[in-house]
PDB file of C-alpha atoms in Angstrom:
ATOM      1  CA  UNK A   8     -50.288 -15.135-117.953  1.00 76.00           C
ATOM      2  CA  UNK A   9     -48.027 -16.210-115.264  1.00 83.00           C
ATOM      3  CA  UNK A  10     -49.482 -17.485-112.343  1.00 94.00           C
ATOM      4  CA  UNK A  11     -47.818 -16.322-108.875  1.00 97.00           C
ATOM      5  CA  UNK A  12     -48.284 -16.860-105.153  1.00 97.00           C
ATOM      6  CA  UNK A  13     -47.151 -14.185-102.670  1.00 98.00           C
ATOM      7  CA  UNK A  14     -46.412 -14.454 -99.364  1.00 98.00           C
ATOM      8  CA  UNK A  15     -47.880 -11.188 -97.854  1.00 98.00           C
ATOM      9  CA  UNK A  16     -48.417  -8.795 -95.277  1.00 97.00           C
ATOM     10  CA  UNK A  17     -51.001  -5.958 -96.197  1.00 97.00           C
ATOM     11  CA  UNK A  18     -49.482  -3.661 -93.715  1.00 96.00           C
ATOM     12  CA  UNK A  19     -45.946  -3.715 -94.895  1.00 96.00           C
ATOM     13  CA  UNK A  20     -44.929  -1.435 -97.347  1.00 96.00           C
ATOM     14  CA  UNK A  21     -42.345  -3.657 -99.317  1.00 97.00           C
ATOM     15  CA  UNK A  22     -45.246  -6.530 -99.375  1.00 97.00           C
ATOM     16  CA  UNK A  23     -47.529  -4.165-100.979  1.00 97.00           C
ATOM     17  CA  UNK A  24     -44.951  -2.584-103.247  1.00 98.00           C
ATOM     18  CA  UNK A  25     -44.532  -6.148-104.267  1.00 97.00           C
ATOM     19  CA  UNK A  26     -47.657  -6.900-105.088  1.00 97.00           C
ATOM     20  CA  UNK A  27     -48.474  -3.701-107.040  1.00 96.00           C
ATOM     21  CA  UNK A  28     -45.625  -4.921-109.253  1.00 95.00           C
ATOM     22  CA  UNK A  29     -47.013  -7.980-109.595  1.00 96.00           C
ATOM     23  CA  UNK A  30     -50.398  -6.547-110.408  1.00 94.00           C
ATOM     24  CA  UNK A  31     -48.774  -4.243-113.274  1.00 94.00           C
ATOM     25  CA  UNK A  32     -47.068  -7.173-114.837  1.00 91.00           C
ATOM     26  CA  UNK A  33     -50.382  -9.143-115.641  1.00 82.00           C
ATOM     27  CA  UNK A  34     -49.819 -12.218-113.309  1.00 88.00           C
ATOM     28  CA  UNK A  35     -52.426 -14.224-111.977  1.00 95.00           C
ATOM     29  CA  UNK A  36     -52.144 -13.755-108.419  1.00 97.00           C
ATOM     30  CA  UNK A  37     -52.786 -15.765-105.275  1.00 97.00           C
ATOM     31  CA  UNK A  38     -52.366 -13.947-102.040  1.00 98.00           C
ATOM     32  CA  UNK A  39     -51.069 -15.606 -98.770  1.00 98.00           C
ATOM     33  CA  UNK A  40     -51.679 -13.640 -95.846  1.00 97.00           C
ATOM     34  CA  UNK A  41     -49.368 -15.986 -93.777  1.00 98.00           C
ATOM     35  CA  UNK A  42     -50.251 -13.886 -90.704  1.00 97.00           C
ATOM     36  CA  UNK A  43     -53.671 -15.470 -90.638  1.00 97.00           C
ATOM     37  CA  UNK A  44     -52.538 -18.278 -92.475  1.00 97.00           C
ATOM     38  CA  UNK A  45     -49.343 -19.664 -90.747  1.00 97.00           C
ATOM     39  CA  UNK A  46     -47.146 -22.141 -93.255  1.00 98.00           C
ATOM     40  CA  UNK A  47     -46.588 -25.222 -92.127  1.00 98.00           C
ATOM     41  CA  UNK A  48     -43.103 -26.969 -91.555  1.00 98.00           C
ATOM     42  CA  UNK A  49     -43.423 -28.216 -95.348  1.00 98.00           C
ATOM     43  CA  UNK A  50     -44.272 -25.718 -96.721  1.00 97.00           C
ATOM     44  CA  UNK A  51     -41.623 -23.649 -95.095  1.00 98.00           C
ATOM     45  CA  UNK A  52     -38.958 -26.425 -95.957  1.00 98.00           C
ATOM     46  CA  UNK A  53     -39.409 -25.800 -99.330  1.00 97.00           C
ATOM     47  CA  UNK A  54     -39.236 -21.794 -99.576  1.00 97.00           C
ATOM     48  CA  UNK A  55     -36.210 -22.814 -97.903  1.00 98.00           C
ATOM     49  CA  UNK A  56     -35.106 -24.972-100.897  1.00 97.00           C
ATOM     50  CA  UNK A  57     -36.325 -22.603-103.741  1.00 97.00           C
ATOM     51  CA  UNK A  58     -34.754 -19.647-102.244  1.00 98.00           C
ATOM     52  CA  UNK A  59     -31.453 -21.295-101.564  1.00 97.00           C
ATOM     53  CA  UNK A  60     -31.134 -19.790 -97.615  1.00 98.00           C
ATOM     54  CA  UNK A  61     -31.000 -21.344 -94.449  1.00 98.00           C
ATOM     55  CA  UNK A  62     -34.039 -20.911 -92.138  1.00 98.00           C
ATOM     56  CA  UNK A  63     -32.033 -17.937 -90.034  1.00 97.00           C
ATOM     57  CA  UNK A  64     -31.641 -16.021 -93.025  1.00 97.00           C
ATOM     58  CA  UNK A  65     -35.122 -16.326 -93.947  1.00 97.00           C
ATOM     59  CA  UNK A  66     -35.889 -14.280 -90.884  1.00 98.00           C
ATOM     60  CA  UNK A  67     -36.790 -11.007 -89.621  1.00 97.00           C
ATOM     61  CA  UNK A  68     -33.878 -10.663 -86.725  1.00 96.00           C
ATOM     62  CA  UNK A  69     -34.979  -7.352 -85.943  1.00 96.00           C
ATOM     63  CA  UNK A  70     -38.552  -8.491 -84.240  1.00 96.00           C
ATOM     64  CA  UNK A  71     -39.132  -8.478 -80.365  1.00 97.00           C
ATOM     65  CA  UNK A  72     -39.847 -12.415 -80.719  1.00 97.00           C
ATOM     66  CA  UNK A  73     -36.330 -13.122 -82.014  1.00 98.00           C
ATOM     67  CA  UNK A  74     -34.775 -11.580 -79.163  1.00 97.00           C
ATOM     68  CA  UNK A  75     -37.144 -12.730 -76.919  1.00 97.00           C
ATOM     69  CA  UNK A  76     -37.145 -16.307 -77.827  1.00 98.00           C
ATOM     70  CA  UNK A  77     -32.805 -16.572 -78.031  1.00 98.00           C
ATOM     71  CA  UNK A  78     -33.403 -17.122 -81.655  1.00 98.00           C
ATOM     72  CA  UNK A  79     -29.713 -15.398 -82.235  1.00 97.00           C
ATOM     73  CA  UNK A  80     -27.957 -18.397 -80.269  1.00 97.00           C
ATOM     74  CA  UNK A  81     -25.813 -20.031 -82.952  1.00 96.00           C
ATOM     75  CA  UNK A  82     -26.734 -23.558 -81.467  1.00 98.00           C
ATOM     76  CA  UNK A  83     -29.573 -23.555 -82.274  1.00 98.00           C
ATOM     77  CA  UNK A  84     -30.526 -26.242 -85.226  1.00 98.00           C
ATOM     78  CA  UNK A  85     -32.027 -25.618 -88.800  1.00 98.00           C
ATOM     79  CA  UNK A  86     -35.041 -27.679 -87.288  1.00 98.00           C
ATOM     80  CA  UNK A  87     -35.271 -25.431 -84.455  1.00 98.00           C
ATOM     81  CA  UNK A  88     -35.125 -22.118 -86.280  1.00 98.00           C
ATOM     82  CA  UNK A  89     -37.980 -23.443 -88.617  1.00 98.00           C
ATOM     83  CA  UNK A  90     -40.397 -24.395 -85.851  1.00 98.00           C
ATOM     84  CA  UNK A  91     -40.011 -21.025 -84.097  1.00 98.00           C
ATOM     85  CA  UNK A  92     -41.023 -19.872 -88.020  1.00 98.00           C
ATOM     86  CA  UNK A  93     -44.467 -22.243 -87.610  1.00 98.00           C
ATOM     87  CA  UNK A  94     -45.014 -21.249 -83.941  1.00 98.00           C
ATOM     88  CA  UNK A  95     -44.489 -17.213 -84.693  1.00 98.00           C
ATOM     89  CA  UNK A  96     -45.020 -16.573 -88.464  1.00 98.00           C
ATOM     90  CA  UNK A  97     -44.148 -12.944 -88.060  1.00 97.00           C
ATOM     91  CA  UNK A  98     -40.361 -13.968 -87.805  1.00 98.00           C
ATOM     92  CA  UNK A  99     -40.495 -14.792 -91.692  1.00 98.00           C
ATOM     93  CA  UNK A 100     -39.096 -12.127 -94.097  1.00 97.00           C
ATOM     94  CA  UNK A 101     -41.860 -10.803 -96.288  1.00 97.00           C
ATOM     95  CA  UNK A 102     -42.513 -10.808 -99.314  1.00 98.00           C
ATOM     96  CA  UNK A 103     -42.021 -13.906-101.280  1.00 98.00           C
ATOM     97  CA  UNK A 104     -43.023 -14.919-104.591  1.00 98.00           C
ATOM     98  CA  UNK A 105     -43.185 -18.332-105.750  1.00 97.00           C
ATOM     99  CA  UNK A 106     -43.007 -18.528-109.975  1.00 97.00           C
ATOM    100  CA  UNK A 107     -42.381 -20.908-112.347  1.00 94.00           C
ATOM    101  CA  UNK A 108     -40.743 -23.204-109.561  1.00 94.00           C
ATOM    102  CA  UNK A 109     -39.080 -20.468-107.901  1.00 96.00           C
ATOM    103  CA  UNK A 110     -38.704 -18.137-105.177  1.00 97.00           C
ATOM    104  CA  UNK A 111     -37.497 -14.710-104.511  1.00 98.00           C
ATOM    105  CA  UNK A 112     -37.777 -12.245-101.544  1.00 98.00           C
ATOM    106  CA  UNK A 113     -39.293  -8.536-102.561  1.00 97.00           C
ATOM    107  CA  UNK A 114     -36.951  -6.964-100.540  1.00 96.00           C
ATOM    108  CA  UNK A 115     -36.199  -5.149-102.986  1.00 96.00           C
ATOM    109  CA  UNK A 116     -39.446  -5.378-104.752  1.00 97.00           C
ATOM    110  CA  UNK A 117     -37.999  -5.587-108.329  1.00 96.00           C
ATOM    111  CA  UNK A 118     -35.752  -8.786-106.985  1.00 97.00           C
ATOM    112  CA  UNK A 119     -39.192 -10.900-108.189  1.00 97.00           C
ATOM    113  CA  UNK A 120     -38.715  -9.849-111.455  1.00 95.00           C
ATOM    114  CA  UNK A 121     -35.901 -12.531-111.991  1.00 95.00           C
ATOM    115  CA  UNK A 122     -38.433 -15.265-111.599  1.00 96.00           C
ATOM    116  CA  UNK A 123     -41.407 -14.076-113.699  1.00 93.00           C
TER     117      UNK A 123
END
């Protein structure tokens, strides 16, 4: 049995899609609501690392809080982008899956297959 973490949100559709997936393939699952559980700098860092993107493209550039907070200003550094992250978790893209050392975004939800 392969044992998984996701990074979810129970009131997005993908997230759950992802996880029903995830459910029919058998996994042992641990569940990350990172709404009420913010990631840390770390921990971001390294779904940085594992995914292979930089901290921008890891996130959701369609919220309110991006706009509101200039995220879109190309000036801004990698550092920068992955504090606003900490400080307002709902910028980061949803799901992820960490397996076997690896990360992949459920957007589509079958793109977590390649890691299981």
């Amino acid at each position: 049995m392969t044992m998984v973490s996701i990074i979810h949100n129970p009131r997005c559709s993908k997230s759950r899609q992802t996880l029903a997936l995830l459910e029919e393939r058998d996994c042992e699952i641990q569940i990350v609501e990172y709404l009420k559980f913010p990631l840390n700098k770390s921990e971001i860092e390294d779904l940085l690392t594992k995914l292979g993107l930089s901290a921008r493209e890891l996130m959701r550039t369609k919220e309110t809080e991006y706009k509101e907070q200039g995220l879109a200003n190309t000036k801004l550094t990698e550092e920068q982008l992955i504090q606003a992250i900490v400080d307002t978790p709902k910028l980061l893209e949803r799901p992820i899956v960490l397996a076997n050392d690896k990360a992949a975004i459920g957007r589509p939800p079958e793109n977590v297959l390649a890691i299981l």
